[in-house]
Amino acid sequence: MAPLGSTDLDPAAYGEHIADVYDEWYSAPDRQPEVAVAVDFLRTRVGAGPALELGVGTGRLALPFAARGTAVVGIDASPRMVARLRGKPGGSEIEVVVGDFAEVDAPGGPFGLVYVVFNTFFALADQDAQVRCFANVAAVLRPGGVFVMEAFVPDVARYDRGQRVQADRLDGETTHLNVSLHDPVSQRVRSRHLTLGPGGVGTYPVDIRYAWPSELDLMGRLAGLELAERWAGWNGEPFTATSTSHISVWRRPQ
């Protein structure tokens, strides 16, 4: 398989394509308990605040977090996702910067908490961008402040000859498929979420550069951050060799 170069990654592409259906797919009522648990976790670690969300999107976490009394600032690459956030109740009260969240260039710091959820950190195109993000996060954290990340644990066994086709769900007359190409050298996965239904074919790009937990820890060390916690989920489930996801917390020393 030909290498997947980083130059073809558009950081705004995911949000610009999926903005109209994002909340329908990922903020449905059955997902609200998960959101509430995540907000509880973040509230216990925000300290004196404020909080900064990288890849804030439509405000899936930022809005309920802010509604519970935390000042939240956001960064996102997609103007359409940000427009969705600003159109919701409370959305105008969250200051959002449209731009590259690797630069962590947002007003209101220093922050007691910077967080990135739902595998969004992997939207950064390459290792250089991810290392730069860690360094910039460390620079805007208060002493004792923390960087919280929710991400999956890579599983290269998912791919057969560098590819994978998966049926995600059948929703009425609509079929949701996920088609992926994997390059283990660059740790890149290029995916297309396809919807096939009465309205035609929809295509939603999801291009990522994954990193292993140990690699993320090294990025943190290079930025001067210390790994403080690692869990398998927002409820504090123990992280083990069989965990498929992790909630990691790195702290800036006092």
mmCIF file with all atom_site columns, C-alpha atoms in Angstrom, residues 20-211:
data_model
loop_
_atom_site.group_PDB
_atom_site.id
_atom_site.type_symbol
_atom_site.label_atom_id
_atom_site.label_alt_id
_atom_site.label_comp_id
_atom_site.label_asym_id
_atom_site.label_entity_id
_atom_site.label_seq_id
_atom_site.pdbx_PDB_ins_code
_atom_site.Cartn_x
_atom_site.Cartn_y
_atom_site.Cartn_z
_atom_site.occupancy
_atom_site.B_iso_or_equiv
_atom_site.pdbx_formal_charge
_atom_site.auth_seq_id
_atom_site.auth_comp_id
_atom_site.auth_asym_id
_atom_site.auth_atom_id
_atom_site.pdbx_PDB_model_num
ATOM 1   C CA . ASP A 1 20  ? -25.096 18.919 10.053 1.00 0.00 ? 20  ASP A CA 1
ATOM 2   C CA . VAL A 1 21  ? -25.401 15.384 11.479 1.00 0.00 ? 21  VAL A CA 1
ATOM 3   C CA . TYR A 1 22  ? -22.850 15.412 14.303 1.00 0.00 ? 22  TYR A CA 1
ATOM 4   C CA . ASP A 1 23  ? -25.307 16.075 17.121 1.00 0.00 ? 23  ASP A CA 1
ATOM 5   C CA . GLU A 1 24  ? -27.806 13.573 15.735 1.00 0.00 ? 24  GLU A CA 1
ATOM 6   C CA . TRP A 1 25  ? -25.139 10.859 15.723 1.00 0.00 ? 25  TRP A CA 1
ATOM 7   C CA . TYR A 1 26  ? -23.090 11.671 18.823 1.00 0.00 ? 26  TYR A CA 1
ATOM 8   C CA . SER A 1 27  ? -25.223 13.838 21.136 1.00 0.00 ? 27  SER A CA 1
ATOM 9   C CA . ALA A 1 28  ? -28.392 11.762 21.128 1.00 0.00 ? 28  ALA A CA 1
ATOM 10  C CA . PRO A 1 29  ? -30.277 11.410 24.447 1.00 0.00 ? 29  PRO A CA 1
ATOM 11  C CA . ASP A 1 30  ? -28.869 7.918  25.048 1.00 0.00 ? 30  ASP A CA 1
ATOM 12  C CA . ARG A 1 31  ? -25.360 9.417  25.125 1.00 0.00 ? 31  ARG A CA 1
ATOM 13  C CA . GLN A 1 32  ? -26.128 12.046 27.764 1.00 0.00 ? 32  GLN A CA 1
ATOM 14  C CA . PRO A 1 33  ? -25.229 9.823  30.756 1.00 0.00 ? 33  PRO A CA 1
ATOM 15  C CA . GLU A 1 34  ? -21.739 9.384  29.254 1.00 0.00 ? 34  GLU A CA 1
ATOM 16  C CA . VAL A 1 35  ? -21.434 13.150 28.818 1.00 0.00 ? 35  VAL A CA 1
ATOM 17  C CA . ALA A 1 36  ? -22.527 13.752 32.431 1.00 0.00 ? 36  ALA A CA 1
ATOM 18  C CA . VAL A 1 37  ? -19.895 11.347 33.769 1.00 0.00 ? 37  VAL A CA 1
ATOM 19  C CA . ALA A 1 38  ? -17.193 13.022 31.655 1.00 0.00 ? 38  ALA A CA 1
ATOM 20  C CA . VAL A 1 39  ? -18.202 16.467 32.928 1.00 0.00 ? 39  VAL A CA 1
ATOM 21  C CA . ASP A 1 40  ? -18.087 15.179 36.523 1.00 0.00 ? 40  ASP A CA 1
ATOM 22  C CA . PHE A 1 41  ? -14.556 13.877 35.912 1.00 0.00 ? 41  PHE A CA 1
ATOM 23  C CA . LEU A 1 42  ? -13.398 17.188 34.434 1.00 0.00 ? 42  LEU A CA 1
ATOM 24  C CA . ARG A 1 43  ? -15.006 19.271 37.186 1.00 0.00 ? 43  ARG A CA 1
ATOM 25  C CA . THR A 1 44  ? -12.991 17.448 39.847 1.00 0.00 ? 44  THR A CA 1
ATOM 26  C CA . ARG A 1 45  ? -9.762  18.303 38.024 1.00 0.00 ? 45  ARG A CA 1
ATOM 27  C CA . VAL A 1 46  ? -10.278 21.860 36.798 1.00 0.00 ? 46  VAL A CA 1
ATOM 28  C CA . GLY A 1 47  ? -8.971  23.408 40.011 1.00 0.00 ? 47  GLY A CA 1
ATOM 29  C CA . ALA A 1 48  ? -9.228  27.191 39.986 1.00 0.00 ? 48  ALA A CA 1
ATOM 30  C CA . GLY A 1 49  ? -9.944  27.072 36.228 1.00 0.00 ? 49  GLY A CA 1
ATOM 31  C CA . PRO A 1 50  ? -10.657 28.207 33.665 1.00 0.00 ? 50  PRO A CA 1
ATOM 32  C CA . ALA A 1 51  ? -10.853 25.281 31.215 1.00 0.00 ? 51  ALA A CA 1
ATOM 33  C CA . LEU A 1 52  ? -9.823  25.067 27.560 1.00 0.00 ? 52  LEU A CA 1
ATOM 34  C CA . GLU A 1 53  ? -11.236 22.429 25.192 1.00 0.00 ? 53  GLU A CA 1
ATOM 35  C CA . LEU A 1 54  ? -9.215  21.487 22.106 1.00 0.00 ? 54  LEU A CA 1
ATOM 36  C CA . GLY A 1 55  ? -11.504 20.521 19.233 1.00 0.00 ? 55  GLY A CA 1
ATOM 37  C CA . VAL A 1 56  ? -14.599 21.891 20.945 1.00 0.00 ? 56  VAL A CA 1
ATOM 38  C CA . GLY A 1 57  ? -16.876 21.062 17.994 1.00 0.00 ? 57  GLY A CA 1
ATOM 39  C CA . THR A 1 58  ? -20.574 21.675 18.613 1.00 0.00 ? 58  THR A CA 1
ATOM 40  C CA . GLY A 1 59  ? -20.077 21.898 22.370 1.00 0.00 ? 59  GLY A CA 1
ATOM 41  C CA . ARG A 1 60  ? -21.015 18.314 23.286 1.00 0.00 ? 60  ARG A CA 1
ATOM 42  C CA . LEU A 1 61  ? -19.003 18.624 26.521 1.00 0.00 ? 61  LEU A CA 1
ATOM 43  C CA . ALA A 1 62  ? -18.237 22.337 26.699 1.00 0.00 ? 62  ALA A CA 1
ATOM 44  C CA . LEU A 1 63  ? -21.872 23.427 27.041 1.00 0.00 ? 63  LEU A CA 1
ATOM 45  C CA . PRO A 1 64  ? -22.839 21.162 29.976 1.00 0.00 ? 64  PRO A CA 1
ATOM 46  C CA . PHE A 1 65  ? -19.439 21.826 31.567 1.00 0.00 ? 65  PHE A CA 1
ATOM 47  C CA . ALA A 1 66  ? -19.989 25.592 31.371 1.00 0.00 ? 66  ALA A CA 1
ATOM 48  C CA . ALA A 1 67  ? -23.589 25.208 32.556 1.00 0.00 ? 67  ALA A CA 1
ATOM 49  C CA . ARG A 1 68  ? -22.264 23.767 35.802 1.00 0.00 ? 68  ARG A CA 1
ATOM 50  C CA . GLY A 1 69  ? -20.258 26.859 36.578 1.00 0.00 ? 69  GLY A CA 1
ATOM 51  C CA . THR A 1 70  ? -16.879 26.414 34.863 1.00 0.00 ? 70  THR A CA 1
ATOM 52  C CA . ALA A 1 71  ? -15.558 29.098 32.514 1.00 0.00 ? 71  ALA A CA 1
ATOM 53  C CA . VAL A 1 72  ? -14.790 27.248 29.261 1.00 0.00 ? 72  VAL A CA 1
ATOM 54  C CA . VAL A 1 73  ? -12.892 28.444 26.186 1.00 0.00 ? 73  VAL A CA 1
ATOM 55  C CA . GLY A 1 74  ? -12.712 26.389 22.984 1.00 0.00 ? 74  GLY A CA 1
ATOM 56  C CA . ILE A 1 75  ? -10.671 25.962 19.808 1.00 0.00 ? 75  ILE A CA 1
ATOM 57  C CA . ASP A 1 76  ? -11.857 24.218 16.648 1.00 0.00 ? 76  ASP A CA 1
ATOM 58  C CA . ALA A 1 77  ? -10.719 24.109 13.017 1.00 0.00 ? 77  ALA A CA 1
ATOM 59  C CA . SER A 1 78  ? -14.237 23.939 11.562 1.00 0.00 ? 78  SER A CA 1
ATOM 60  C CA . PRO A 1 79  ? -16.298 27.141 11.237 1.00 0.00 ? 79  PRO A CA 1
ATOM 61  C CA . ARG A 1 80  ? -19.440 25.084 10.611 1.00 0.00 ? 80  ARG A CA 1
ATOM 62  C CA . MET A 1 81  ? -19.033 23.133 13.855 1.00 0.00 ? 81  MET A CA 1
ATOM 63  C CA . VAL A 1 82  ? -18.448 26.366 15.765 1.00 0.00 ? 82  VAL A CA 1
ATOM 64  C CA . ALA A 1 83  ? -21.545 27.907 14.172 1.00 0.00 ? 83  ALA A CA 1
ATOM 65  C CA . ARG A 1 84  ? -23.549 24.962 15.476 1.00 0.00 ? 84  ARG A CA 1
ATOM 66  C CA . LEU A 1 85  ? -22.194 25.538 18.974 1.00 0.00 ? 85  LEU A CA 1
ATOM 67  C CA . ARG A 1 86  ? -22.974 29.251 18.896 1.00 0.00 ? 86  ARG A CA 1
ATOM 68  C CA . GLY A 1 87  ? -26.546 28.551 17.815 1.00 0.00 ? 87  GLY A CA 1
ATOM 69  C CA . LYS A 1 88  ? -27.297 26.501 20.937 1.00 0.00 ? 88  LYS A CA 1
ATOM 70  C CA . PRO A 1 89  ? -28.503 27.824 24.318 1.00 0.00 ? 89  PRO A CA 1
ATOM 71  C CA . GLY A 1 90  ? -25.419 29.050 26.170 1.00 0.00 ? 90  GLY A CA 1
ATOM 72  C CA . GLY A 1 91  ? -23.252 28.790 23.078 1.00 0.00 ? 91  GLY A CA 1
ATOM 73  C CA . SER A 1 92  ? -22.721 32.531 22.793 1.00 0.00 ? 92  SER A CA 1
ATOM 74  C CA . GLU A 1 93  ? -21.238 32.562 26.300 1.00 0.00 ? 93  GLU A CA 1
ATOM 75  C CA . ILE A 1 94  ? -18.344 30.255 25.354 1.00 0.00 ? 94  ILE A CA 1
ATOM 76  C CA . GLU A 1 95  ? -15.470 32.064 23.677 1.00 0.00 ? 95  GLU A CA 1
ATOM 77  C CA . VAL A 1 96  ? -14.312 30.001 20.701 1.00 0.00 ? 96  VAL A CA 1
ATOM 78  C CA . VAL A 1 97  ? -11.300 30.478 18.435 1.00 0.00 ? 97  VAL A CA 1
ATOM 79  C CA . VAL A 1 98  ? -11.419 29.025 14.917 1.00 0.00 ? 98  VAL A CA 1
ATOM 80  C CA . GLY A 1 99  ? -7.962  27.658 14.170 1.00 0.00 ? 99  GLY A CA 1
ATOM 81  C CA . ASP A 1 100 ? -5.373  24.925 14.615 1.00 0.00 ? 100 ASP A CA 1
ATOM 82  C CA . PHE A 1 101 ? -5.732  23.566 18.129 1.00 0.00 ? 101 PHE A CA 1
ATOM 83  C CA . ALA A 1 102 ? -2.119  22.346 18.097 1.00 0.00 ? 102 ALA A CA 1
ATOM 84  C CA . GLU A 1 103 ? -1.137  25.989 18.580 1.00 0.00 ? 103 GLU A CA 1
ATOM 85  C CA . VAL A 1 104 ? -3.344  26.239 21.713 1.00 0.00 ? 104 VAL A CA 1
ATOM 86  C CA . ASP A 1 105 ? -3.749  29.929 20.877 1.00 0.00 ? 105 ASP A CA 1
ATOM 87  C CA . ALA A 1 106 ? -6.762  30.974 22.936 1.00 0.00 ? 106 ALA A CA 1
ATOM 88  C CA . PRO A 1 107 ? -7.585  33.840 25.295 1.00 0.00 ? 107 PRO A CA 1
ATOM 89  C CA . GLY A 1 108 ? -8.323  33.498 28.981 1.00 0.00 ? 108 GLY A CA 1
ATOM 90  C CA . GLY A 1 109 ? -5.286  31.603 30.256 1.00 0.00 ? 109 GLY A CA 1
ATOM 91  C CA . PRO A 1 110 ? -3.465  30.429 32.168 1.00 0.00 ? 110 PRO A CA 1
ATOM 92  C CA . PHE A 1 111 ? -5.792  27.450 32.480 1.00 0.00 ? 111 PHE A CA 1
ATOM 93  C CA . GLY A 1 112 ? -6.341  25.034 35.305 1.00 0.00 ? 112 GLY A CA 1
ATOM 94  C CA . LEU A 1 113 ? -7.431  22.393 32.812 1.00 0.00 ? 113 LEU A CA 1
ATOM 95  C CA . VAL A 1 114 ? -6.907  21.747 29.116 1.00 0.00 ? 114 VAL A CA 1
ATOM 96  C CA . TYR A 1 115 ? -8.803  18.786 27.712 1.00 0.00 ? 115 TYR A CA 1
ATOM 97  C CA . VAL A 1 116 ? -9.336  16.975 24.414 1.00 0.00 ? 116 VAL A CA 1
ATOM 98  C CA . VAL A 1 117 ? -11.875 14.163 24.085 1.00 0.00 ? 117 VAL A CA 1
ATOM 99  C CA . PHE A 1 118 ? -13.428 11.657 21.699 1.00 0.00 ? 118 PHE A CA 1
ATOM 100 C CA . ASN A 1 119 ? -10.074 10.776 20.022 1.00 0.00 ? 119 ASN A CA 1
ATOM 101 C CA . THR A 1 120 ? -9.850  14.346 18.685 1.00 0.00 ? 120 THR A CA 1
ATOM 102 C CA . PHE A 1 121 ? -6.143  14.669 19.537 1.00 0.00 ? 121 PHE A CA 1
ATOM 103 C CA . PHE A 1 122 ? -5.428  12.166 16.762 1.00 0.00 ? 122 PHE A CA 1
ATOM 104 C CA . ALA A 1 123 ? -6.828  14.624 14.204 1.00 0.00 ? 123 ALA A CA 1
ATOM 105 C CA . LEU A 1 124 ? -3.430  16.351 14.351 1.00 0.00 ? 124 LEU A CA 1
ATOM 106 C CA . ALA A 1 125 ? -1.687  15.309 11.158 1.00 0.00 ? 125 ALA A CA 1
ATOM 107 C CA . ASP A 1 126 ? 1.675   14.016 12.365 1.00 0.00 ? 126 ASP A CA 1
ATOM 108 C CA . GLN A 1 127 ? 3.930   13.475 15.343 1.00 0.00 ? 127 GLN A CA 1
ATOM 109 C CA . ASP A 1 128 ? 5.450   16.957 15.048 1.00 0.00 ? 128 ASP A CA 1
ATOM 110 C CA . ALA A 1 129 ? 2.023   18.579 15.400 1.00 0.00 ? 129 ALA A CA 1
ATOM 111 C CA . GLN A 1 130 ? 1.178   16.353 18.360 1.00 0.00 ? 130 GLN A CA 1
ATOM 112 C CA . VAL A 1 131 ? 4.466   17.137 20.125 1.00 0.00 ? 131 VAL A CA 1
ATOM 113 C CA . ARG A 1 132 ? 3.899   20.838 19.459 1.00 0.00 ? 132 ARG A CA 1
ATOM 114 C CA . CYS A 1 133 ? 0.418   20.607 20.942 1.00 0.00 ? 133 CYS A CA 1
ATOM 115 C CA . PHE A 1 134 ? 1.738   19.087 24.169 1.00 0.00 ? 134 PHE A CA 1
ATOM 116 C CA . ALA A 1 135 ? 4.370   21.824 24.456 1.00 0.00 ? 135 ALA A CA 1
ATOM 117 C CA . ASN A 1 136 ? 1.815   24.562 23.871 1.00 0.00 ? 136 ASN A CA 1
ATOM 118 C CA . VAL A 1 137 ? -0.602  23.018 26.369 1.00 0.00 ? 137 VAL A CA 1
ATOM 119 C CA . ALA A 1 138 ? 2.137   22.961 29.006 1.00 0.00 ? 138 ALA A CA 1
ATOM 120 C CA . ALA A 1 139 ? 2.843   26.637 28.312 1.00 0.00 ? 139 ALA A CA 1
ATOM 121 C CA . VAL A 1 140 ? -0.749  27.732 29.025 1.00 0.00 ? 140 VAL A CA 1
ATOM 122 C CA . LEU A 1 141 ? -1.381  25.567 32.092 1.00 0.00 ? 141 LEU A CA 1
ATOM 123 C CA . ARG A 1 142 ? -1.170  26.987 35.582 1.00 0.00 ? 142 ARG A CA 1
ATOM 124 C CA . PRO A 1 143 ? 1.397   25.294 37.838 1.00 0.00 ? 143 PRO A CA 1
ATOM 125 C CA . GLY A 1 144 ? -0.443  22.221 39.067 1.00 0.00 ? 144 GLY A CA 1
ATOM 126 C CA . GLY A 1 145 ? -2.867  22.389 36.115 1.00 0.00 ? 145 GLY A CA 1
ATOM 127 C CA . VAL A 1 146 ? -3.677  19.273 34.122 1.00 0.00 ? 146 VAL A CA 1
ATOM 128 C CA . PHE A 1 147 ? -4.083  18.097 30.523 1.00 0.00 ? 147 PHE A CA 1
ATOM 129 C CA . VAL A 1 148 ? -6.822  15.451 30.136 1.00 0.00 ? 148 VAL A CA 1
ATOM 130 C CA . MET A 1 149 ? -7.159  13.298 27.013 1.00 0.00 ? 149 MET A CA 1
ATOM 131 C CA . GLU A 1 150 ? -9.715  10.688 25.998 1.00 0.00 ? 150 GLU A CA 1
ATOM 132 C CA . ALA A 1 151 ? -8.390  8.420  23.237 1.00 0.00 ? 151 ALA A CA 1
ATOM 133 C CA . PHE A 1 152 ? -8.506  4.877  21.935 1.00 0.00 ? 152 PHE A CA 1
ATOM 134 C CA . VAL A 1 153 ? -5.690  2.385  22.370 1.00 0.00 ? 153 VAL A CA 1
ATOM 135 C CA . PRO A 1 154 ? -4.424  1.485  18.859 1.00 0.00 ? 154 PRO A CA 1
ATOM 136 C CA . ASP A 1 155 ? -5.231  -2.025 17.633 1.00 0.00 ? 155 ASP A CA 1
ATOM 137 C CA . VAL A 1 156 ? -3.450  -2.767 14.365 1.00 0.00 ? 156 VAL A CA 1
ATOM 138 C CA . ALA A 1 157 ? -4.996  -6.247 14.301 1.00 0.00 ? 157 ALA A CA 1
ATOM 139 C CA . ARG A 1 158 ? -8.235  -4.576 13.147 1.00 0.00 ? 158 ARG A CA 1
ATOM 140 C CA . TYR A 1 159 ? -6.772  -4.223 9.654  1.00 0.00 ? 159 TYR A CA 1
ATOM 141 C CA . ASP A 1 160 ? -6.362  -6.950 7.048  1.00 0.00 ? 160 ASP A CA 1
ATOM 142 C CA . ARG A 1 161 ? -3.682  -6.052 4.460  1.00 0.00 ? 161 ARG A CA 1
ATOM 143 C CA . GLY A 1 162 ? -3.871  -2.465 5.609  1.00 0.00 ? 162 GLY A CA 1
ATOM 144 C CA . GLN A 1 163 ? -7.615  -2.055 5.197  1.00 0.00 ? 163 GLN A CA 1
ATOM 145 C CA . ARG A 1 164 ? -10.931 -2.523 6.941  1.00 0.00 ? 164 ARG A CA 1
ATOM 146 C CA . VAL A 1 165 ? -14.604 -2.345 5.949  1.00 0.00 ? 165 VAL A CA 1
ATOM 147 C CA . GLN A 1 166 ? -17.093 -2.296 8.815  1.00 0.00 ? 166 GLN A CA 1
ATOM 148 C CA . ALA A 1 167 ? -20.881 -2.081 8.988  1.00 0.00 ? 167 ALA A CA 1
ATOM 149 C CA . ASP A 1 168 ? -21.516 0.339  11.858 1.00 0.00 ? 168 ASP A CA 1
ATOM 150 C CA . ARG A 1 169 ? -25.297 0.193  12.042 1.00 0.00 ? 169 ARG A CA 1
ATOM 151 C CA . LEU A 1 170 ? -28.573 -0.043 10.154 1.00 0.00 ? 170 LEU A CA 1
ATOM 152 C CA . ASP A 1 171 ? -30.714 3.015  10.849 1.00 0.00 ? 171 ASP A CA 1
ATOM 153 C CA . GLY A 1 172 ? -34.160 2.592  9.283  1.00 0.00 ? 172 GLY A CA 1
ATOM 154 C CA . GLU A 1 173 ? -33.515 2.426  5.544  1.00 0.00 ? 173 GLU A CA 1
ATOM 155 C CA . THR A 1 174 ? -30.004 3.864  5.915  1.00 0.00 ? 174 THR A CA 1
ATOM 156 C CA . THR A 1 175 ? -26.831 1.769  6.118  1.00 0.00 ? 175 THR A CA 1
ATOM 157 C CA . HIS A 1 176 ? -23.768 3.200  7.880  1.00 0.00 ? 176 HIS A CA 1
ATOM 158 C CA . LEU A 1 177 ? -20.418 1.815  6.714  1.00 0.00 ? 177 LEU A CA 1
ATOM 159 C CA . ASN A 1 178 ? -16.856 2.673  7.699  1.00 0.00 ? 178 ASN A CA 1
ATOM 160 C CA . VAL A 1 179 ? -14.045 2.119  5.161  1.00 0.00 ? 179 VAL A CA 1
ATOM 161 C CA . SER A 1 180 ? -10.426 2.558  6.316  1.00 0.00 ? 180 SER A CA 1
ATOM 162 C CA . LEU A 1 181 ? -6.852  2.370  5.031  1.00 0.00 ? 181 LEU A CA 1
ATOM 163 C CA . HIS A 1 182 ? -4.046  1.923  7.560  1.00 0.00 ? 182 HIS A CA 1
ATOM 164 C CA . ASP A 1 183 ? -0.379  2.874  7.204  1.00 0.00 ? 183 ASP A CA 1
ATOM 165 C CA . PRO A 1 184 ? 1.558   1.443  10.185 1.00 0.00 ? 184 PRO A CA 1
ATOM 166 C CA . VAL A 1 185 ? 4.721   3.393  9.291  1.00 0.00 ? 185 VAL A CA 1
ATOM 167 C CA . SER A 1 186 ? 3.169   6.837  9.660  1.00 0.00 ? 186 SER A CA 1
ATOM 168 C CA . GLN A 1 187 ? 0.524   5.536  12.120 1.00 0.00 ? 187 GLN A CA 1
ATOM 169 C CA . ARG A 1 188 ? -2.091  7.061  9.863  1.00 0.00 ? 188 ARG A CA 1
ATOM 170 C CA . VAL A 1 189 ? -5.632  5.837  9.281  1.00 0.00 ? 189 VAL A CA 1
ATOM 171 C CA . ARG A 1 190 ? -7.748  7.381  6.551  1.00 0.00 ? 190 ARG A CA 1
ATOM 172 C CA . SER A 1 191 ? -11.422 6.523  6.934  1.00 0.00 ? 191 SER A CA 1
ATOM 173 C CA . ARG A 1 192 ? -14.640 7.384  5.184  1.00 0.00 ? 192 ARG A CA 1
ATOM 174 C CA . HIS A 1 193 ? -17.943 7.018  6.967  1.00 0.00 ? 193 HIS A CA 1
ATOM 175 C CA . LEU A 1 194 ? -20.488 6.220  4.262  1.00 0.00 ? 194 LEU A CA 1
ATOM 176 C CA . THR A 1 195 ? -24.259 6.479  4.544  1.00 0.00 ? 195 THR A CA 1
ATOM 177 C CA . LEU A 1 196 ? -26.364 4.669  1.954  1.00 0.00 ? 196 LEU A CA 1
ATOM 178 C CA . GLY A 1 197 ? -30.077 5.377  1.951  1.00 0.00 ? 197 GLY A CA 1
ATOM 179 C CA . PRO A 1 198 ? -33.111 6.823  0.193  1.00 0.00 ? 198 PRO A CA 1
ATOM 180 C CA . GLY A 1 199 ? -31.454 10.249 0.130  1.00 0.00 ? 199 GLY A CA 1
ATOM 181 C CA . GLY A 1 200 ? -28.401 8.939  -1.705 1.00 0.00 ? 200 GLY A CA 1
ATOM 182 C CA . VAL A 1 201 ? -24.790 8.476  -0.595 1.00 0.00 ? 201 VAL A CA 1
ATOM 183 C CA . GLY A 1 202 ? -23.130 10.584 2.099  1.00 0.00 ? 202 GLY A CA 1
ATOM 184 C CA . THR A 1 203 ? -19.353 10.669 2.645  1.00 0.00 ? 203 THR A CA 1
ATOM 185 C CA . TYR A 1 204 ? -17.714 11.877 5.872  1.00 0.00 ? 204 TYR A CA 1
ATOM 186 C CA . PRO A 1 205 ? -13.887 11.876 6.138  1.00 0.00 ? 205 PRO A CA 1
ATOM 187 C CA . VAL A 1 206 ? -12.123 10.864 9.363  1.00 0.00 ? 206 VAL A CA 1
ATOM 188 C CA . ASP A 1 207 ? -8.338  11.079 8.896  1.00 0.00 ? 207 ASP A CA 1
ATOM 189 C CA . ILE A 1 208 ? -6.163  10.520 11.955 1.00 0.00 ? 208 ILE A CA 1
ATOM 190 C CA . ARG A 1 209 ? -2.620  9.937  13.151 1.00 0.00 ? 209 ARG A CA 1
ATOM 191 C CA . TYR A 1 210 ? -2.853  7.652  16.204 1.00 0.00 ? 210 TYR A CA 1
ATOM 192 C CA . ALA A 1 211 ? -0.337  7.384  19.036 1.00 0.00 ? 211 ALA A CA 1
#
